[in-house]
XYZ file of N, CA and C in Angstrom:
639
model
N -5.746 12.348 22.733
C -5.556 11.889 21.557
C -6.578 10.742 21.148
N -7.725 10.626 19.867
C -8.765 9.904 19.815
C -8.627 8.738 18.960
N -8.659 7.667 18.808
C -8.105 7.201 17.541
C -9.293 7.011 16.084
N -9.354 6.983 14.856
C -9.188 7.189 14.034
C -10.989 7.119 14.149
N -11.967 7.256 13.336
C -13.547 6.937 13.007
C -13.524 6.051 12.463
N -14.927 5.761 12.554
C -14.872 4.321 11.911
C -15.869 4.757 10.234
N -15.586 3.544 9.265
C -15.903 3.927 7.981
C -16.057 4.960 7.321
N -17.112 4.177 7.921
C -18.942 5.351 6.808
C -19.063 6.484 8.036
N -18.122 6.820 9.114
C -18.780 8.012 10.441
C -18.387 9.418 9.215
N -19.499 10.048 8.955
C -19.188 11.150 8.365
C -18.222 12.116 8.653
N -17.746 12.429 9.942
C -16.937 13.351 10.993
C -15.454 12.465 10.076
N -15.212 11.746 9.733
C -14.120 11.267 9.426
C -13.518 11.770 8.625
N -12.045 12.365 8.740
C -11.158 13.032 8.346
C -9.775 12.273 7.737
N -10.412 11.609 5.722
C -9.526 10.666 5.277
C -8.086 10.710 4.670
N -7.388 10.723 4.277
C -6.747 10.827 3.551
C -6.138 10.355 1.921
N -5.654 11.222 1.351
C -6.124 10.365 -0.092
C -5.182 9.344 -0.387
N -5.935 8.708 -1.216
C -5.381 7.390 -1.341
C -3.935 7.309 -2.121
N -3.464 8.204 -2.378
C -1.519 8.350 -2.882
C -0.733 8.183 -1.458
N -0.981 9.623 -1.037
C -0.486 9.249 0.498
C -0.833 8.496 1.402
N -1.443 8.078 1.525
C -1.761 6.915 2.383
C -0.724 5.900 2.538
N -0.816 5.219 0.832
C 0.045 4.604 -0.387
C 1.311 4.853 0.457
N 1.591 5.824 0.348
C 3.438 6.789 0.658
C 3.733 6.461 1.675
N 2.683 6.674 2.667
C 3.012 6.824 4.146
C 3.089 5.177 4.735
N 2.179 3.882 3.818
C 2.596 2.983 3.985
C 3.925 2.003 3.624
N 4.336 2.343 2.271
C 5.202 1.668 1.419
C 6.659 2.554 1.669
N 6.436 3.812 1.781
C 7.766 4.716 2.015
C 8.711 3.751 3.256
N 8.390 3.783 4.663
C 9.289 2.612 5.145
C 9.474 1.520 4.572
N 9.195 0.868 3.737
C 9.158 -0.295 3.478
C 10.678 -0.152 2.274
N 10.360 0.920 1.825
C 11.455 1.147 0.701
C 12.626 1.578 1.210
N 12.783 2.524 2.493
C 13.451 2.755 3.740
C 14.562 1.363 3.816
N 13.663 0.133 4.448
C 14.338 -0.749 4.794
C 14.905 -1.151 3.420
N 14.682 -1.517 2.027
C 15.345 -2.143 0.896
C 16.408 -1.504 0.551
N 16.171 -0.161 0.491
C 17.086 0.492 0.409
C 18.642 0.499 1.101
N 18.561 0.819 2.226
C 19.840 0.902 3.376
C 20.505 -0.670 4.073
N 19.490 -1.935 3.034
C 19.876 -3.004 3.054
C 20.532 -3.395 2.239
N 19.966 -2.927 1.027
C 21.108 -2.911 -0.541
C 22.107 -2.236 -0.726
N 22.562 -0.773 0.450
C 23.285 0.193 0.303
C 23.992 -0.062 1.388
N 23.869 -0.679 2.607
C 23.561 -0.643 3.857
C 25.540 -0.234 4.142
N 26.663 -1.237 3.502
C 27.568 -1.117 3.057
C 28.288 0.530 2.759
N 28.064 0.695 1.825
C 28.310 2.175 0.928
C 27.587 3.285 2.122
N 26.408 3.459 2.729
C 26.127 4.328 3.509
C 26.854 4.374 4.891
N 27.388 3.452 5.166
C 28.255 3.322 6.705
C 29.797 3.083 6.577
N 30.045 3.621 5.383
C 31.205 3.938 4.432
C 31.537 5.752 4.677
N 29.952 6.064 4.426
C 29.909 7.652 3.899
C 29.710 7.838 5.270
N 29.234 6.870 6.182
C 28.778 7.908 7.471
C 29.608 7.149 8.582
N 30.507 7.041 8.853
C 31.162 6.147 9.735
C 30.352 5.768 11.153
N 29.937 6.483 11.918
C 29.077 6.597 12.708
C 28.508 5.297 13.330
N 27.983 5.066 11.888
C 26.389 3.963 11.526
C 27.354 2.981 11.658
N 28.794 2.357 11.146
C 29.348 1.156 10.918
C 29.289 0.288 12.723
N 28.827 1.314 13.606
C 29.047 0.389 14.549
C 27.148 -0.294 14.846
N 26.445 -0.071 14.098
C 25.280 -0.808 14.541
C 25.547 -1.838 13.754
N 26.453 -2.632 13.118
C 26.600 -4.084 11.987
C 26.335 -3.534 10.832
N 25.938 -5.367 10.305
C 25.706 -5.506 8.801
C 24.892 -4.721 8.106
N 24.668 -4.324 6.980
C 23.131 -4.150 6.530
C 22.024 -4.282 6.607
N 21.724 -5.479 7.224
C 20.461 -5.972 7.764
C 19.814 -5.204 9.439
N 21.556 -5.262 9.984
C 21.143 -4.692 11.083
C 20.631 -2.851 11.130
N 21.120 -2.216 9.796
C 21.239 -1.050 9.643
C 19.754 -0.466 9.264
N 19.194 -1.504 8.074
C 18.067 -1.337 7.383
C 17.255 -1.825 8.561
N 17.477 -2.183 9.651
C 16.663 -2.626 10.633
C 16.599 -1.073 10.913
N 17.328 -0.471 11.469
C 17.098 1.006 12.694
C 16.395 2.114 11.561
N 17.137 2.024 10.374
C 16.568 2.678 9.438
C 14.959 2.586 9.322
N 14.735 1.302 9.302
C 13.070 1.035 9.062
C 12.632 1.471 10.609
N 12.597 1.635 11.101
C 12.157 1.843 12.914
C 11.822 3.603 12.875
N 12.804 4.197 12.493
C 12.836 5.421 12.449
C 11.657 6.062 11.454
N 12.023 5.393 10.188
C 10.858 5.477 9.106
C 9.323 5.527 9.216
N 9.409 4.344 9.876
C 8.177 3.768 10.383
C 7.450 5.262 11.671
N 8.254 5.039 12.438
C 7.926 6.352 13.264
C 7.632 7.236 13.184
N 8.516 8.279 11.859
C 8.081 9.702 10.697
C 7.049 9.131 10.326
N 6.299 7.754 10.184
C 5.279 7.948 9.033
C 3.733 7.884 9.765
N 3.995 7.107 10.961
C 3.459 7.623 12.263
C 2.884 8.656 12.244
N 3.960 9.449 12.686
C 3.787 11.066 13.011
C 2.966 11.751 12.229
N 3.242 11.632 10.843
C 2.723 12.475 9.267
C 1.313 11.951 9.862
N 1.074 10.537 9.505
C -0.383 10.317 9.944
C -0.870 10.869 10.904
N -0.521 11.186 12.016
C -1.163 11.842 12.693
C -1.269 12.996 13.067
N -0.434 13.936 12.275
C -0.525 15.101 12.039
C -1.178 15.487 11.445
N -2.083 15.103 9.797
C -2.890 15.184 9.161
C -4.335 14.807 9.287
N -4.133 13.624 10.824
C -5.387 14.014 10.264
C -6.402 14.044 12.017
N -5.140 13.951 13.006
C -5.549 14.315 14.477
C -6.265 13.130 14.910
N -6.377 12.300 14.384
C -6.284 10.753 15.057
C -5.328 9.499 14.796
N -5.585 8.834 15.745
C -4.635 7.012 15.546
C -5.168 6.013 14.603
N -3.971 6.016 13.640
C -4.536 4.632 12.570
C -4.582 3.774 12.988
N -4.994 3.046 13.512
C -5.655 1.533 13.984
C -4.226 0.714 13.664
N -4.540 0.102 12.164
C -3.334 -0.938 11.921
C -2.224 -0.428 11.620
N -2.378 1.120 11.267
C -0.286 1.285 11.108
C 0.167 0.961 12.489
N -0.842 1.446 13.442
C -0.586 1.975 14.742
C 0.233 0.585 15.266
N -0.576 -0.423 14.922
C -0.409 -1.822 15.389
C 1.286 -2.149 14.810
N 1.233 -1.953 13.559
C 2.119 -2.986 12.782
C 3.588 -2.390 13.317
N 3.090 -0.680 13.464
C 4.316 0.148 14.053
C 4.863 -0.216 14.926
N 3.843 -0.052 16.590
C 4.068 -1.063 17.458
C 5.227 -2.363 17.272
N 4.798 -3.184 16.083
C 5.368 -4.712 16.262
C 6.588 -4.290 16.049
N 6.966 -3.402 14.776
C 8.159 -3.046 14.148
C 8.883 -2.723 15.049
N 8.584 -1.638 16.476
C 9.368 -1.087 16.727
C 10.231 -2.106 17.914
N 9.321 -3.019 18.505
C 9.475 -4.121 19.831
C 10.233 -5.353 18.973
N 9.977 -5.678 17.811
C 10.871 -6.432 16.723
C 12.358 -5.928 16.333
N 12.271 -4.481 15.638
C 13.340 -4.181 15.617
C 13.983 -3.715 17.147
N 13.870 -3.695 17.634
C 14.547 -3.036 19.441
C 15.486 -4.518 19.178
N 14.570 -5.799 19.469
C 14.810 -6.762 19.436
C 16.237 -7.231 19.388
N 16.099 -7.293 17.978
C 16.994 -7.404 16.367
C 18.535 -6.213 16.820
N 17.755 -5.370 17.105
C 20.041 -4.793 17.555
C 20.266 -4.784 18.836
N 19.460 -4.507 19.674
C 19.802 -5.431 21.387
C 20.723 -6.926 21.524
N 19.833 -7.418 20.464
C 20.578 -8.764 20.503
C 21.176 -9.130 18.953
N 21.449 -8.520 18.378
C 22.061 -8.503 17.169
C 21.937 -10.269 16.543
N 20.272 -9.854 16.469
C 20.092 -11.629 15.461
C 18.539 -11.132 15.036
N 19.258 -11.366 13.301
C 18.191 -11.251 12.698
C 17.160 -11.711 12.629
N 17.100 -13.109 13.383
C 15.717 -13.624 13.311
C 14.612 -12.858 13.841
N 14.784 -11.707 14.762
C 13.413 -11.016 15.510
C 13.079 -10.051 13.833
N 13.556 -9.431 13.351
C 13.021 -8.729 12.164
C 12.385 -9.382 10.968
N 13.056 -11.099 10.978
C 12.493 -11.862 9.853
C 10.687 -12.141 10.295
N 10.948 -12.458 11.933
C 9.528 -13.004 11.988
C 8.359 -11.765 12.226
N 8.781 -10.602 11.871
C 7.913 -9.291 12.290
C 7.033 -10.005 11.436
N 6.757 -9.976 9.791
C 5.848 -10.359 8.847
C 5.104 -11.178 9.306
N 5.726 -12.108 9.645
C 4.567 -13.308 9.970
C 4.133 -12.747 11.347
N 4.571 -12.088 12.730
C 3.122 -11.711 13.551
C 2.260 -10.844 13.944
N 3.119 -9.773 12.605
C 2.082 -8.920 12.293
C 1.032 -9.174 11.110
N 1.202 -10.434 10.144
C 0.257 -10.419 9.283
C -0.733 -11.604 10.452
N -0.530 -12.367 11.137
C -1.053 -13.292 12.115
C -1.699 -12.142 13.098
N -1.448 -11.134 13.354
C -2.297 -10.113 14.260
C -3.469 -9.483 13.713
N -3.139 -8.765 12.448
C -3.979 -9.099 11.839
C -5.680 -9.709 11.746
N -4.574 -10.760 10.820
C -5.809 -11.761 10.527
C -7.039 -11.682 11.689
N -6.194 -12.349 13.128
C -6.986 -12.303 14.340
C -7.654 -11.460 14.131
N -6.910 -10.204 14.371
C -7.693 -8.885 14.523
C -8.987 -8.513 13.627
N -9.375 -8.742 12.394
C -10.191 -8.674 11.408
C -11.141 -9.574 11.243
N -10.895 -11.191 11.936
C -11.352 -11.918 11.906
C -11.786 -11.674 13.674
N -11.193 -11.311 14.071
C -11.922 -11.833 15.772
C -13.091 -10.301 15.421
N -12.662 -9.276 15.171
C -13.271 -7.979 15.326
C -15.381 -8.748 14.405
N -15.169 -9.416 13.457
C -16.105 -9.748 12.961
C -17.030 -10.457 13.906
N -16.490 -10.938 14.497
C -17.137 -11.808 16.015
C -18.002 -11.082 16.715
N -17.544 -9.241 16.987
C -18.341 -8.705 17.696
C -18.986 -7.568 16.509
N -18.468 -7.807 15.735
C -19.798 -7.518 14.727
C -18.823 -5.923 13.940
N -18.168 -5.980 14.044
C -17.268 -4.974 13.571
C -16.107 -5.200 12.502
N -16.538 -4.851 10.952
C -15.747 -4.833 10.055
C -14.353 -3.449 9.899
N -13.849 -4.286 10.746
C -12.196 -3.371 10.660
C -11.418 -3.095 9.386
N -11.698 -3.683 8.366
C -11.014 -3.574 7.448
C -11.233 -2.008 6.925
N -12.571 -1.394 6.978
C -12.688 -0.269 6.722
C -11.898 0.930 6.945
N -11.301 0.652 7.914
C -9.969 1.708 8.416
C -9.199 1.379 7.843
N -8.582 0.786 7.014
C -7.526 0.633 5.991
C -7.859 1.467 4.791
N -8.940 0.592 4.218
C -9.331 1.709 2.940
C -10.337 1.905 2.363
N -10.557 2.747 3.313
C -12.232 4.130 3.738
C -11.736 5.241 2.638
N -10.572 5.098 2.376
C -10.155 6.187 1.455
C -10.008 6.062 -0.060
N -9.997 4.484 0.086
C -9.989 3.992 -1.616
C -11.490 4.115 -2.031
N -12.322 3.491 -1.692
C -13.811 3.238 -1.992
C -14.866 3.286 -0.851
N -15.802 2.883 -1.211
C -16.858 3.432 0.612
C -17.488 2.179 0.082
N -17.771 1.369 0.801
C -18.594 -0.012 0.738
C -20.135 0.194 1.844
N -21.221 -1.220 1.603
C -21.936 -1.749 2.255
C -21.296 -2.039 3.703
N -22.086 -1.883 4.614
C -21.418 -3.081 5.839
C -21.461 -3.910 5.154
N -22.441 -4.210 4.870
C -22.147 -6.366 4.686
C -20.986 -6.245 3.767
N -20.912 -5.645 2.414
C -19.364 -5.783 1.921
C -17.842 -5.682 2.841
N -18.278 -4.341 3.526
C -17.384 -3.909 4.587
C -16.909 -5.707 4.873
N -17.765 -6.423 5.433
C -18.190 -8.045 6.039
C -17.245 -9.097 5.193
N -17.868 -8.796 4.627
C -17.398 -9.731 3.714
C -15.731 -9.845 3.171
N -15.333 -8.298 2.790
C -14.273 -8.320 2.497
C -13.063 -8.034 3.479
N -13.810 -7.907 4.396
C -13.064 -8.245 6.035
C -12.379 -9.800 6.189
N -13.884 -10.715 6.026
C -13.267 -11.720 6.272
C -12.151 -12.634 4.853
N -12.508 -12.338 4.014
C -11.101 -12.304 2.873
C -9.890 -11.983 3.177
N -9.046 -10.502 3.932
C -8.574 -10.216 3.823
C -7.840 -11.388 5.301
N -8.928 -11.404 6.145
C -8.443 -12.037 7.313
C -7.756 -12.966 6.965
N -8.424 -13.802 6.355
C -7.766 -14.996 5.827
C -6.535 -14.791 4.967
N -6.619 -13.797 4.090
C -5.348 -13.690 3.452
C -3.906 -13.205 4.056
N -4.505 -12.339 5.430
C -2.785 -12.209 6.071
C -2.482 -13.396 6.810
N -3.135 -14.699 7.033
C -3.084 -15.872 7.242
C -1.386 -16.156 6.248
N -2.185 -16.379 4.987
C -1.492 -17.132 4.223
C -0.240 -16.015 3.833
N -0.310 -14.798 4.073
C 1.046 -14.350 3.850
C 1.586 -14.613 5.031
N 0.959 -14.520 6.238
C 2.147 -15.044 7.397
C 2.758 -16.682 6.570
N 2.170 -17.244 6.536
C 2.589 -18.355 5.965
C 3.887 -18.369 5.248
N 3.378 -17.578 4.123
C 4.653 -17.477 3.201
C 5.677 -16.784 3.139
N 5.681 -15.797 4.604
C 6.978 -15.036 5.183
C 7.903 -16.300 5.943
N 7.060 -17.166 6.500
C 7.575 -18.070 7.363
C 8.527 -19.065 5.919
N 7.926 -19.620 5.183
C 8.626 -20.605 3.806
C 9.841 -19.595 3.278
N 9.714 -18.217 3.226
C 10.683 -17.557 2.383
C 11.976 -17.424 3.005
N 11.795 -16.992 4.401
C 12.933 -16.374 5.357
C 13.463 -17.713 5.643
N 12.622 -19.190 6.209
C 13.509 -20.174 6.309
C 14.355 -20.847 5.606
N 13.689 -20.348 4.101
C 14.882 -21.352 2.828
C 15.804 -20.588 2.382
N 15.820 -18.952 2.468
C 16.657 -18.531 0.857
C 17.736 -17.299 2.076
N 18.232 -17.208 1.593
C 19.439 -16.028 2.017
C 18.801 -15.019 2.454
N 18.905 -13.829 3.425
C 18.604 -12.399 4.072
C 18.203 -11.782 3.033
N 19.377 -11.634 2.308
C 18.941 -10.859 0.959
C 17.867 -10.449 0.043
N 17.623 -11.338 -0.542
C 16.687 -12.214 -0.656
C 15.353 -12.172 -0.314
N 15.418 -12.602 0.793
C 14.373 -12.045 2.172
C 13.732 -10.384 1.862
N 14.541 -10.132 1.789
C 14.491 -8.416 2.023
C 13.932 -8.174 0.805
N 13.848 -8.607 -0.293
C 13.533 -7.896 -2.200
C 12.638 -9.047 -2.017
N 11.930 -10.169 -1.845
C 11.150 -10.727 -1.245
C 10.057 -9.866 -0.620
N 10.458 -9.492 0.273
C 9.017 -8.579 1.433
C 8.750 -7.258 0.495
N 9.707 -7.106 0.147
C 9.416 -5.446 -0.638
C 9.217 -5.717 -2.021
N 9.504 -6.382 -2.868
C 8.992 -6.603 -4.634
C 8.180 -7.794 -4.464
N 8.134 -8.749 -3.682
C 7.567 -10.129 -4.004
C 5.847 -9.574 -3.260
N 6.177 -9.770 -2.356
C 4.607 -9.400 -1.198
C 3.884 -8.388 -2.211
N 3.923 -7.398 -2.582
C 3.165 -6.183 -3.230
C 2.551 -6.473 -4.019
N 2.931 -7.261 -5.373
C 2.060 -8.294 -6.200
C 1.506 -9.505 -5.783
N 1.656 -10.088 -4.856
C 0.987 -10.852 -4.401
C -0.366 -10.251 -4.213
N 0.232 -9.110 -3.578
C -1.247 -8.458 -2.690
C -2.087 -7.614 -3.407
N -1.380 -7.067 -4.168
C -1.716 -6.577 -6.089
C -2.743 -7.303 -6.517
N -2.817 -8.537 -6.807
C -3.272 -9.640 -7.524
C -4.223 -10.202 -6.482
N -4.290 -10.471 -5.187
C -5.302 -10.590 -4.346
C -6.508 -9.025 -4.589
N -5.871 -8.400 -4.502
C -6.800 -7.003 -4.143
C -7.738 -7.080 -5.903
N -6.815 -7.052 -6.701
C -7.947 -7.720 -8.117
C -8.792 -8.071 -8.101
N -8.352 -9.571 -7.306
C -9.857 -10.554 -7.927
C -10.851 -10.162 -6.631
N -10.254 -9.103 -5.510
C -11.558 -8.606 -4.961
C -12.572 -7.850 -5.345
N -12.428 -7.392 -6.500
C -12.739 -6.056 -7.439
C -14.456 -6.319 -7.733
N -15.174 -7.970 -7.732
C -16.069 -8.078 -8.498
C -17.113 -7.576 -7.138
N -16.006 -7.773 -5.584
C -17.268 -8.054 -4.587
C -16.927 -6.541 -4.507
N -16.508 -5.501 -4.813
C -16.766 -4.418 -4.480
C -16.953 -3.363 -4.922
N -17.021 -3.963 -6.676
C -18.120 -3.588 -7.791
C -19.959 -3.708 -6.786
N -19.365 -4.972 -6.367
C -21.573 -5.203 -6.011
C -21.985 -4.304 -4.826
N -21.057 -4.487 -3.939
C -21.033 -3.651 -2.873
C -21.077 -1.616 -2.710
N -20.831 -1.626 -3.127
C -20.283 -0.271 -3.442
C -21.422 0.907 -2.928
N -20.864 1.513 -2.458
C -21.688 2.798 -2.591
C -21.749 4.050 -3.163
N -22.918 4.289 -4.124
C -22.136 5.228 -4.727
C -23.108 6.377 -4.463
N -22.163 7.442 -4.663
C -22.360 8.950 -4.198
C -23.241 9.559 -5.446
N -24.352 9.951 -4.930
C -25.664 10.723 -5.656
C -25.091 12.187 -5.683
N -25.139 12.775 -7.062
C -25.093 13.862 -7.293
C -26.167 14.852 -6.767
N -25.473 16.178 -5.965
C -26.830 16.832 -4.913
C -26.913 17.700 -6.320
N -26.544 17.790 -7.204
C -27.041 18.722 -8.077
C -28.719 17.970 -9.316
N -28.583 16.817 -9.297
C -29.322 16.289 -10.143
C -30.556 16.141 -9.563
């Protein structure tokens, strides 16, 4: 089994942007649903009561959902998606620790670890001449190599900002607030940051030429 090809590789098989978004956000939606409705779900399925309070049930469901997402992505592309694979591995490790030790601290630390890891990987990749962000956004738009380098640098810094935000929220507010913010707060912040990058994207976009012209 091979890793996914480089962003501008003509042999790279791409997923549609909507499908890629669904595979990335689906597990988060499952996490929120099981945390918000954990007690009702446990009542409907008594065997799940052994897992514990909703945050632990949501953690278990999150682990299953992200595993399914990775399998579907692998099946569709026949390649290992690098960034989702890293995120999924951290979810499984920290999720397992959360359930084994029955301590929600580990799942709360997961976003901090993942964002710091992604930030380090993106900025570290630039030191070796690799613009790794293209592996994430290649199906949404195509950029010149210079464009990918600049965008990768900005996203690398942004991931560290997200890590700092996660630390502030989980240390300052309740678990339910943290879960809601993780699902409904991080996305608007990320969307706003993405919108601020549109001028750079437009400047370095690769315009597809019409073969009939």
